[in-house]
GROMACS .gro file of C-alpha atoms in nm:
model
  474
    1MET     CA    1   0.575   1.234   6.139
    2GLN     CA    2   0.570   1.039   5.812
    3GLU     CA    3   0.816   1.152   5.545
    4THR     CA    4   0.564   1.244   5.275
    5ALA     CA    5   0.649   1.599   5.166
    6ASP     CA    6   0.866   1.657   4.860
    7ILE     CA    7   0.989   1.996   4.974
    8GLY     CA    8   0.964   2.227   5.276
    9LEU     CA    9   0.910   2.601   5.284
   10VAL     CA   10   0.987   2.837   5.573
   11GLY     CA   11   0.834   3.183   5.577
   12LEU     CA   12   0.469   3.247   5.504
   13GLY     CA   13   0.472   3.606   5.399
   14VAL     CA   14   0.282   3.684   5.081
   15MET     CA   15   0.570   3.565   4.860
   16GLY     CA   16   0.615   3.245   5.063
   17GLN     CA   17   0.243   3.162   5.056
   18ASN     CA   18   0.218   3.218   4.682
   19LEU     CA   19   0.531   3.017   4.611
   20ALA     CA   20   0.400   2.730   4.823
   21LEU     CA   21   0.075   2.726   4.625
   22ASN     CA   22   0.268   2.740   4.297
   23ILE     CA   23   0.473   2.437   4.405
   24ALA     CA   24   0.159   2.250   4.512
   25ASP     CA   25  -0.016   2.327   4.185
   26HIS     CA   26   0.266   2.153   4.002
   27GLY     CA   27   0.214   1.828   4.191
   28TYR     CA   28   0.477   1.857   4.461
   29HIS     CA   29   0.373   1.808   4.820
   30VAL     CA   30   0.502   2.105   5.019
   31ALA     CA   31   0.525   2.125   5.399
   32VAL     CA   32   0.518   2.480   5.532
   33PHE     CA   33   0.639   2.640   5.853
   34ASN     CA   34   0.640   2.991   5.993
   35ARG     CA   35   0.800   3.114   6.315
   36THR     CA   36   0.461   3.258   6.414
   37THR     CA   37   0.266   2.934   6.398
   38ALA     CA   38  -0.072   3.107   6.397
   39ARG     CA   39   0.013   3.213   6.041
   40VAL     CA   40   0.054   2.846   5.948
   41ASP     CA   41  -0.294   2.769   6.076
   42SER     CA   42  -0.443   3.073   5.905
   43PHE     CA   43  -0.282   2.976   5.575
   44ILE     CA   44  -0.385   2.611   5.592
   45SER     CA   45  -0.744   2.700   5.677
   46GLY     CA   46  -0.758   2.959   5.398
   47ALA     CA   47  -0.566   2.986   5.071
   48GLY     CA   48  -0.339   2.696   5.165
   49ASN     CA   49  -0.626   2.450   5.196
   50HIS     CA   50  -0.475   2.240   4.918
   51PRO     CA   51  -0.427   1.862   4.903
   52GLU     CA   52  -0.052   1.911   4.834
   53VAL     CA   53   0.007   2.152   5.124
   54SER     CA   54   0.058   2.053   5.486
   55GLY     CA   55   0.127   2.274   5.784
   56THR     CA   56   0.389   2.213   6.051
   57HIS     CA   57   0.433   2.384   6.386
   58SER     CA   58   0.802   2.342   6.462
   59PRO     CA   59   1.129   2.306   6.273
   60GLU     CA   60   1.147   1.948   6.400
   61GLU     CA   61   0.805   1.866   6.258
   62LEU     CA   62   0.893   2.033   5.927
   63VAL     CA   63   1.219   1.842   5.883
   64SER     CA   64   1.069   1.506   5.990
   65SER     CA   65   0.794   1.546   5.730
   66LEU     CA   66   1.036   1.567   5.436
   67SER     CA   67   1.152   1.285   5.212
   68ARG     CA   68   1.528   1.248   5.181
   69PRO     CA   69   1.749   1.412   5.073
   70ARG     CA   70   1.556   1.696   5.229
   71ARG     CA   71   1.493   2.016   5.034
   72ILE     CA   72   1.388   2.334   5.219
   73ILE     CA   73   1.318   2.674   5.067
   74LEU     CA   74   1.366   2.979   5.288
   75MET     CA   75   1.140   3.277   5.214
   76VAL     CA   76   1.248   3.494   5.507
   77LYS     CA   77   1.386   3.846   5.532
   78ALA     CA   78   1.744   3.886   5.411
   79GLY     CA   79   2.029   3.922   5.658
   80LYS     CA   80   2.025   3.786   6.012
   81PRO     CA   81   1.686   3.611   5.979
   82VAL     CA   82   1.834   3.383   5.711
   83ASP     CA   83   2.130   3.294   5.930
   84GLN     CA   84   1.904   3.241   6.231
   85THR     CA   85   1.675   3.011   6.032
   86ILE     CA   86   1.971   2.812   5.903
   87ASP     CA   87   2.111   2.780   6.256
   88THR     CA   88   1.776   2.646   6.372
   89LEU     CA   89   1.751   2.389   6.093
   90LEU     CA   90   2.111   2.278   6.082
   91PRO     CA   91   2.109   2.038   6.384
   92LEU     CA   92   1.809   1.863   6.231
   93LEU     CA   93   1.959   1.805   5.887
   94GLU     CA   94   2.192   1.538   5.748
   95PRO     CA   95   2.476   1.553   5.494
   96GLY     CA   96   2.333   1.581   5.144
   97ASP     CA   97   2.027   1.782   5.248
   98LEU     CA   98   1.962   2.106   5.060
   99ILE     CA   99   1.869   2.458   5.177
  100ILE     CA  100   1.748   2.705   4.914
  101ASP     CA  101   1.746   3.075   5.004
  102GLY     CA  102   1.480   3.232   4.784
  103GLY     CA  103   1.494   3.576   4.945
  104ASN     CA  104   1.673   3.893   4.839
  105SER     CA  105   2.000   3.811   5.011
  106HIS     CA  106   2.318   4.004   4.942
  107TYR     CA  107   2.551   3.790   4.735
  108PRO     CA  108   2.853   3.798   4.977
  109ASP     CA  109   2.623   3.642   5.239
  110THR     CA  110   2.528   3.370   4.992
  111THR     CA  111   2.894   3.297   4.915
  112ARG     CA  112   2.969   3.272   5.286
  113ARG     CA  113   2.673   3.045   5.355
  114THR     CA  114   2.753   2.819   5.058
  115ARG     CA  115   3.107   2.767   5.184
  116THR     CA  116   3.020   2.729   5.552
  117LEU     CA  117   2.740   2.480   5.492
  118ALA     CA  118   2.951   2.278   5.247
  119GLU     CA  119   3.200   2.219   5.527
  120GLN     CA  120   2.916   2.053   5.720
  121GLY     CA  121   2.793   1.849   5.426
  122ILE     CA  122   2.484   2.063   5.367
  123LEU     CA  123   2.412   2.184   5.014
  124PHE     CA  124   2.306   2.548   4.974
  125LEU     CA  125   2.157   2.743   4.685
  126GLY     CA  126   2.123   3.120   4.682
  127THR     CA  127   1.836   3.169   4.441
  128GLY     CA  128   1.713   3.503   4.315
  129ILE     CA  129   1.337   3.506   4.254
  130SER     CA  130   1.170   3.796   4.072
  131GLY     CA  131   0.811   3.865   3.982
  132GLY     CA  132   0.648   3.988   4.297
  133GLU     CA  133   0.335   3.828   4.437
  134GLU     CA  134   0.186   3.743   4.096
  135GLY     CA  135   0.511   3.587   3.978
  136ALA     CA  136   0.551   3.376   4.292
  137ARG     CA  137   0.197   3.244   4.246
  138HIS     CA  138   0.193   3.183   3.871
  139GLY     CA  139   0.557   3.166   3.760
  140PRO     CA  140   0.854   3.387   3.856
  141SER     CA  141   1.194   3.429   3.700
  142ILE     CA  142   1.433   3.216   3.903
  143MET     CA  143   1.811   3.268   3.919
  144PRO     CA  144   1.978   2.982   4.109
  145GLY     CA  145   2.339   2.983   4.220
  146GLY     CA  146   2.540   2.838   4.509
  147ASN     CA  147   2.672   2.486   4.546
  148PRO     CA  148   2.646   2.318   4.203
  149ASP     CA  149   2.596   1.981   4.372
  150GLY     CA  150   2.263   2.112   4.498
  151TRP     CA  151   2.128   2.207   4.157
  152PRO     CA  152   2.028   1.853   4.048
  153LEU     CA  153   1.811   1.826   4.363
  154ALA     CA  154   1.631   2.153   4.292
  155ARG     CA  155   1.629   2.167   3.914
  156GLU     CA  156   1.305   1.981   3.845
  157VAL     CA  157   1.085   2.166   4.091
  158LEU     CA  158   1.233   2.514   4.029
  159ARG     CA  159   1.202   2.483   3.652
  160ALA     CA  160   0.846   2.347   3.692
  161ILE     CA  161   0.727   2.650   3.889
  162ALA     CA  162   0.914   2.912   3.684
  163ALA     CA  163   0.757   3.145   3.428
  164ARG     CA  164   0.761   3.034   3.065
  165ALA     CA  165   0.893   3.263   2.793
  166HIS     CA  166   0.696   3.296   2.467
  167ASP     CA  167   0.895   3.004   2.319
  168GLY     CA  168   0.803   2.778   2.611
  169GLU     CA  169   1.143   2.783   2.782
  170PRO     CA  170   1.129   2.804   3.163
  171CYS     CA  171   1.287   3.120   3.301
  172CYS     CA  172   1.506   2.919   3.535
  173GLU     CA  173   1.855   2.789   3.465
  174TRP     CA  174   2.174   2.743   3.661
  175VAL     CA  175   2.358   3.079   3.690
  176GLY     CA  176   2.684   2.999   3.864
  177ASP     CA  177   2.873   2.910   4.179
  178GLU     CA  178   2.838   3.059   4.526
  179GLY     CA  179   2.682   3.407   4.518
  180ALA     CA  180   2.628   3.424   4.140
  181GLY     CA  181   2.251   3.372   4.149
  182HIS     CA  182   2.190   3.645   4.401
  183TYR     CA  183   2.440   3.871   4.217
  184VAL     CA  184   2.243   3.840   3.895
  185LYS     CA  185   1.921   3.909   4.090
  186MET     CA  186   2.089   4.219   4.242
  187VAL     CA  187   2.179   4.347   3.894
  188HIS     CA  188   1.824   4.269   3.778
  189ASN     CA  189   1.696   4.493   4.058
  190GLY     CA  190   1.944   4.765   3.967
  191ILE     CA  191   1.826   4.759   3.608
  192GLU     CA  192   1.472   4.771   3.746
  193TYR     CA  193   1.562   5.095   3.925
  194GLY     CA  194   1.696   5.235   3.599
  195ASP     CA  195   1.392   5.133   3.396
  196MET     CA  196   1.152   5.280   3.649
  197GLN     CA  197   1.342   5.610   3.662
  198LEU     CA  198   1.358   5.638   3.284
  199ILE     CA  199   0.983   5.573   3.256
  200ALA     CA  200   0.913   5.825   3.532
  201GLU     CA  201   1.124   6.086   3.356
  202SER     CA  202   0.936   6.019   3.032
  203TYR     CA  203   0.603   6.056   3.212
  204HIS     CA  204   0.719   6.384   3.370
  205PHE     CA  205   0.838   6.509   3.031
  206LEU     CA  206   0.501   6.440   2.868
  207ARG     CA  207   0.288   6.564   3.154
  208HIS     CA  208   0.482   6.865   3.280
  209GLY     CA  209   0.726   6.946   3.000
  210MET     CA  210   0.475   6.921   2.720
  211GLY     CA  211   0.164   6.987   2.929
  212LEU     CA  212  -0.028   6.688   2.790
  213PRO     CA  213  -0.340   6.571   2.973
  214VAL     CA  214  -0.308   6.246   3.162
  215GLU     CA  215  -0.542   6.070   2.915
  216GLN     CA  216  -0.303   6.147   2.629
  217VAL     CA  217   0.000   6.043   2.833
  218GLN     CA  218  -0.174   5.715   2.918
  219ALA     CA  219  -0.253   5.651   2.552
  220THR     CA  220   0.109   5.723   2.462
  221PHE     CA  221   0.235   5.456   2.700
  222GLU     CA  222  -0.018   5.210   2.564
  223GLU     CA  223   0.103   5.281   2.212
  224TRP     CA  224   0.466   5.245   2.315
  225ASN     CA  225   0.388   4.907   2.472
  226ARG     CA  226   0.297   4.779   2.124
  227GLY     CA  227   0.641   4.858   1.985
  228VAL     CA  228   1.008   4.821   2.080
  229LEU     CA  229   0.932   4.940   2.435
  230ASP     CA  230   0.690   4.649   2.498
  231SER     CA  231   0.753   4.560   2.864
  232TYR     CA  232   0.584   4.489   3.193
  233LEU     CA  233   0.683   4.827   3.340
  234VAL     CA  234   0.551   5.026   3.043
  235GLN     CA  235   0.231   4.822   3.058
  236ILE     CA  236   0.170   4.886   3.425
  237THR     CA  237   0.246   5.254   3.375
  238ALA     CA  238  -0.039   5.273   3.124
  239ASP     CA  239  -0.263   5.088   3.374
  240ILE     CA  240  -0.168   5.324   3.659
  241LEU     CA  241  -0.248   5.632   3.451
  242LYS     CA  242  -0.599   5.499   3.385
  243HIS     CA  243  -0.680   5.481   3.755
  244ARG     CA  244  -0.897   5.757   3.904
  245ASP     CA  245  -0.950   5.852   4.268
  246ALA     CA  246  -1.295   5.883   4.421
  247ASP     CA  247  -1.319   6.245   4.302
  248GLY     CA  248  -1.238   6.150   3.944
  249ALA     CA  249  -0.885   6.292   3.950
  250PRO     CA  250  -0.590   6.076   3.840
  251LEU     CA  251  -0.482   5.879   4.147
  252VAL     CA  252  -0.114   5.926   4.055
  253ASP     CA  253  -0.156   6.298   4.129
  254LYS     CA  254  -0.252   6.215   4.489
  255ILE     CA  255   0.063   6.008   4.559
  256VAL     CA  256   0.347   6.172   4.751
  257ASP     CA  257   0.647   6.206   4.521
  258SER     CA  258   0.900   6.047   4.753
  259ALA     CA  259   1.021   5.706   4.634
  260GLY     CA  260   1.116   5.426   4.869
  261GLN     CA  261   1.367   5.147   4.822
  262LYS     CA  262   1.478   4.824   4.987
  263GLY     CA  263   1.852   4.855   4.920
  264THR     CA  264   1.924   4.631   4.621
  265GLY     CA  265   1.977   4.931   4.390
  266LYS     CA  266   2.225   5.071   4.641
  267TRP     CA  267   2.404   4.734   4.655
  268THR     CA  268   2.433   4.739   4.275
  269ALA     CA  269   2.575   5.091   4.267
  270ARG     CA  270   2.813   5.021   4.553
  271ASP     CA  271   2.941   4.705   4.386
  272ALA     CA  272   3.001   4.899   4.063
  273LEU     CA  273   3.224   5.138   4.257
  274ASP     CA  274   3.413   4.845   4.411
  275LEU     CA  275   3.468   4.683   4.071
  276GLY     CA  276   3.540   5.004   3.884
  277VAL     CA  277   3.244   4.981   3.645
  278PRO     CA  278   3.079   5.308   3.523
  279LEU     CA  279   2.726   5.215   3.623
  280THR     CA  280   2.616   5.572   3.578
  281LEU     CA  281   2.248   5.535   3.489
  282ILE     CA  282   2.153   5.291   3.763
  283SER     CA  283   2.352   5.489   4.016
  284GLU     CA  284   2.172   5.804   3.909
  285ALA     CA  285   1.840   5.626   3.947
  286VAL     CA  286   1.933   5.542   4.306
  287PHE     CA  287   2.034   5.902   4.373
  288ALA     CA  288   1.709   6.024   4.216
  289ARG     CA  289   1.517   5.828   4.480
  290TYR     CA  290   1.732   5.982   4.751
  291LEU     CA  291   1.665   6.328   4.606
  292SER     CA  292   1.292   6.258   4.588
  293SER     CA  293   1.297   6.191   4.964
  294LEU     CA  294   1.406   6.552   5.024
  295ARG     CA  295   1.050   6.656   4.957
  296ASP     CA  296   1.017   6.925   5.225
  297GLU     CA  297   1.338   7.089   5.100
  298ARG     CA  298   1.225   7.068   4.739
  299VAL     CA  299   0.887   7.224   4.817
  300ALA     CA  300   1.060   7.508   5.000
  301ALA     CA  301   1.316   7.556   4.722
  302ALA     CA  302   1.065   7.554   4.436
  303PRO     CA  303   0.953   7.919   4.466
  304GLU     CA  304   1.304   8.041   4.544
  305LEU     CA  305   1.517   7.882   4.269
  306GLU     CA  306   1.466   8.000   3.913
  307ALA     CA  307   1.430   7.753   3.625
  308GLY     CA  308   1.567   7.996   3.369
  309THR     CA  309   1.376   7.818   3.091
  310LEU     CA  310   1.482   7.889   2.735
  311ALA     CA  311   1.219   7.707   2.530
  312GLU     CA  312   0.853   7.774   2.472
  313ARG     CA  313   0.604   7.491   2.436
  314ASP     CA  314   0.478   7.459   2.082
  315ALA     CA  315   0.175   7.240   2.025
  316ARG     CA  316   0.272   7.201   1.660
  317ASP     CA  317   0.583   7.007   1.769
  318ALA     CA  318   0.395   6.770   2.002
  319SER     CA  319   0.398   6.468   1.772
  320ARG     CA  320   0.769   6.501   1.699
  321LEU     CA  321   0.850   6.552   2.064
  322VAL     CA  322   0.664   6.235   2.161
  323ASP     CA  323   0.845   6.036   1.891
  324ASP     CA  324   1.178   6.181   2.003
  325LEU     CA  325   1.102   6.089   2.364
  326ARG     CA  326   1.023   5.731   2.261
  327ASP     CA  327   1.362   5.713   2.093
  328ALA     CA  328   1.533   5.868   2.394
  329LEU     CA  329   1.371   5.616   2.629
  330TYR     CA  330   1.469   5.325   2.405
  331ALA     CA  331   1.829   5.438   2.363
  332SER     CA  332   1.865   5.510   2.735
  333LYS     CA  333   1.726   5.164   2.811
  334ILE     CA  334   1.991   5.009   2.587
  335VAL     CA  335   2.262   5.195   2.782
  336SER     CA  336   2.114   5.083   3.113
  337TYR     CA  337   2.128   4.717   3.015
  338ALA     CA  338   2.471   4.759   2.860
  339GLN     CA  339   2.599   4.890   3.192
  340GLY     CA  340   2.427   4.611   3.386
  341PHE     CA  341   2.592   4.346   3.171
  342MET     CA  342   2.926   4.527   3.203
  343LEU     CA  343   2.891   4.491   3.581
  344MET     CA  344   2.811   4.120   3.557
  345GLN     CA  345   3.109   4.071   3.324
  346ALA     CA  346   3.337   4.241   3.578
  347ALA     CA  347   3.196   4.030   3.862
  348ALA     CA  348   3.250   3.712   3.659
  349ARG     CA  349   3.616   3.805   3.620
  350GLU     CA  350   3.654   3.907   3.984
  351PHE     CA  351   3.488   3.600   4.135
  352GLN     CA  352   3.577   3.351   3.857
  353TRP     CA  353   3.216   3.275   3.775
  354GLN     CA  354   3.125   3.117   3.442
  355LEU     CA  355   2.826   3.334   3.356
  356ASP     CA  356   2.630   3.280   3.036
  357PHE     CA  357   2.503   3.628   2.958
  358GLY     CA  358   2.267   3.521   2.680
  359ALA     CA  359   2.110   3.269   2.919
  360ILE     CA  360   2.077   3.540   3.185
  361ALA     CA  361   1.886   3.759   2.941
  362GLY     CA  362   1.670   3.456   2.872
  363LEU     CA  363   1.589   3.418   3.241
  364TRP     CA  364   1.445   3.770   3.242
  365ARG     CA  365   1.213   3.731   2.941
  366ALA     CA  366   0.910   3.637   3.151
  367GLY     CA  367   0.799   3.636   3.513
  368CYS     CA  368   1.025   3.913   3.639
  369ILE     CA  369   0.970   4.286   3.677
  370ILE     CA  370   1.199   4.386   3.386
  371ARG     CA  371   1.050   4.135   3.142
  372SER     CA  372   1.027   4.281   2.793
  373ARG     CA  373   1.052   4.214   2.420
  374PHE     CA  374   1.389   4.384   2.436
  375LEU     CA  375   1.549   4.089   2.617
  376ASP     CA  376   1.514   3.862   2.315
  377ASP     CA  377   1.740   4.104   2.130
  378ILE     CA  378   1.998   4.092   2.410
  379ARG     CA  379   1.986   3.714   2.416
  380ALA     CA  380   2.036   3.705   2.039
  381ALA     CA  381   2.329   3.947   2.062
  382PHE     CA  382   2.517   3.724   2.308
  383ALA     CA  383   2.424   3.410   2.112
  384ALA     CA  384   2.587   3.565   1.805
  385GLN     CA  385   2.891   3.696   2.002
  386PRO     CA  386   2.939   3.512   2.336
  387ALA     CA  387   3.252   3.723   2.404
  388LEU     CA  388   3.074   4.052   2.329
  389VAL     CA  389   3.247   4.326   2.529
  390ASN     CA  390   2.955   4.569   2.538
  391LEU     CA  391   2.596   4.551   2.412
  392LEU     CA  392   2.643   4.887   2.238
  393LEU     CA  393   2.890   4.714   2.004
  394ALA     CA  394   2.644   4.444   1.895
  395PRO     CA  395   2.533   4.534   1.539
  396PHE     CA  396   2.164   4.531   1.631
  397PHE     CA  397   2.210   4.778   1.916
  398THR     CA  398   2.466   4.990   1.732
  399GLU     CA  399   2.208   5.049   1.459
  400ALA     CA  400   1.923   5.094   1.707
  401VAL     CA  401   2.109   5.370   1.892
  402LYS     CA  402   2.217   5.531   1.565
  403ARG     CA  403   1.851   5.561   1.461
  404ALA     CA  404   1.744   5.687   1.802
  405LEU     CA  405   2.030   5.931   1.856
  406PRO     CA  406   1.885   6.247   1.693
  407GLY     CA  407   1.560   6.218   1.891
  408TRP     CA  408   1.756   6.137   2.207
  409ARG     CA  409   1.961   6.456   2.173
  410ARG     CA  410   1.660   6.670   2.088
  411THR     CA  411   1.470   6.532   2.388
  412LEU     CA  412   1.748   6.620   2.631
  413ALA     CA  413   1.800   6.961   2.470
  414PHE     CA  414   1.429   7.038   2.515
  415ALA     CA  415   1.429   6.907   2.873
  416VAL     CA  416   1.731   7.117   2.971
  417ALA     CA  417   1.582   7.425   2.807
  418GLN     CA  418   1.255   7.368   2.994
  419GLY     CA  419   1.431   7.308   3.324
  420LEU     CA  420   1.301   6.948   3.345
  421PRO     CA  421   1.507   6.704   3.550
  422VAL     CA  422   1.609   6.403   3.341
  423PRO     CA  423   1.900   6.261   3.543
  424ALA     CA  424   1.890   5.904   3.416
  425MET     CA  425   1.847   5.991   3.048
  426SER     CA  426   2.120   6.252   3.079
  427ALA     CA  427   2.353   5.999   3.244
  428ALA     CA  428   2.283   5.753   2.966
  429LEU     CA  429   2.373   5.998   2.688
  430ALA     CA  430   2.683   6.118   2.875
  431PHE     CA  431   2.796   5.755   2.907
  432TYR     CA  432   2.732   5.693   2.539
  433ASP     CA  433   2.928   6.000   2.434
  434SER     CA  434   3.214   5.910   2.667
  435TYR     CA  435   3.224   5.548   2.555
  436ARG     CA  436   3.239   5.646   2.188
  437SER     CA  437   3.516   5.904   2.246
  438ALA     CA  438   3.864   5.790   2.147
  439ARG     CA  439   4.008   6.063   2.369
  440LEU     CA  440   3.870   6.196   2.698
  441PRO     CA  441   3.990   6.482   2.922
  442ALA     CA  442   4.137   6.233   3.168
  443ASP     CA  443   4.479   6.335   3.029
  444LEU     CA  444   4.440   6.667   3.212
  445ILE     CA  445   4.321   6.487   3.527
  446GLN     CA  446   4.636   6.273   3.522
  447ALA     CA  447   4.850   6.587   3.483
  448GLN     CA  448   4.670   6.749   3.777
  449ARG     CA  449   4.722   6.438   3.992
  450ASP     CA  450   5.090   6.438   3.906
  451TYR     CA  451   5.118   6.813   3.977
  452PHE     CA  452   4.978   6.803   4.330
  453GLY     CA  453   5.060   6.449   4.434
  454ALA     CA  454   5.337   6.314   4.210
  455HIS     CA  455   5.104   6.029   4.110
  456THR     CA  456   5.281   5.994   3.771
  457TYR     CA  457   5.126   5.941   3.430
  458GLU     CA  458   5.167   5.735   3.114
  459ARG     CA  459   5.249   5.882   2.772
  460ILE     CA  460   5.085   5.801   2.438
  461ASP     CA  461   5.433   5.785   2.276
  462ALA     CA  462   5.565   5.528   2.528
  463PRO     CA  463   5.463   5.170   2.610
  464ARG     CA  464   5.173   5.127   2.850
  465GLY     CA  465   5.296   5.052   3.201
  466GLN     CA  466   5.586   5.300   3.175
  467PHE     CA  467   5.524   5.592   3.413
  468PHE     CA  468   5.654   5.948   3.411
  469HIS     CA  469   5.668   6.240   3.652
  470THR     CA  470   5.710   6.609   3.574
  471ASP     CA  471   5.817   6.895   3.796
  472TRP     CA  472   5.536   7.119   3.681
  473GLU     CA  473   5.647   7.429   3.869
  474THR     CA  474   5.981   7.465   3.694
   0.00000   0.00000   0.00000
């Protein structure tokens, strides 16, 4: 077959199809392949009937259709399918060819593949892609990492198909070596879990804590989306609350309250434990999904377990409560991102990655699920202080939290008094109060550990690194 295609793509699920069309729309000829070849034919005869798209029916045909050095994007399920696809392609490739994994792979797998393929002369990029079906079709956020020698071969096409921020910058830039791109995508997804949980708690507060009708709740989210909370997730929440079922009732009320997940939030929380980072809000968001899945138990427990509410609803306070909740959501969101960047900072130290945190915030400003106005402020904070230890210490965010703090505390006090679950917001405030505390009760924990296990402790009146033990029973 003649070598006419600029790039190949394996995997014609919805994301793969849309990404292929996006590539073709930008003037690159893309050859596509799918293990189930009937899907190739269906695509080519339908949406993929595009002058810059050609179908192939075997790995051999795909590879032979590509100009050299060959570039192949994999849009297949993470895990073994990626390895199996690579194993199939590898005998057909030559040194200097490039494989790009655009799926949701776990970053240790990407590091392993980068190293293994480099030994065989094959370049590999592990590239996080966010934005769902719409993003893949019209411009996603793209987070490439892997073998830096592969980036020059992919840079032009990936930046061409990426989303554009409001200033025209493509949301695609080199992230770092080996698994760095997929690590940043993993943290993006963890932050996504946190954002979704915080918004869900805010919705629950308005609807069930304050007893507001769904129309008023919907209008509140629309209003919030015109201010500091302007974001894709707040926007789609307002859209969702407009939707009515066939009987005229809000469709959201007909949806079973048991949230699913694909595992990236769990990966983020697990990695935080491994690196010793207090990723409390995102971890709580993951646990909230687990708890939601215990629906039968919750339904059975509801009439048996008392709420013990202490506060009465007062319609006169509705406006203040809504304003307080907006502040609580904003402040909690700041904490969520602060924790996410703490995790990336720890990973950069652990894996010796040179991560540009301002640039990472820039990658998320458009195309991805967590895109928001807020990310410009994060980008500016790291531009002003590249070595910033924590976003909470950036002057902009220090002042923002200071202004939001009274409403944040009143919101949680009301929620607790009403018996409303607000696990993510509560975790955010607990983190904030712990982080700002010069002294925590860990002194007692160290004494307890020394008492029962002779684990020793340090003293505030001795140099750090000097350890002591006490015989507490004498």
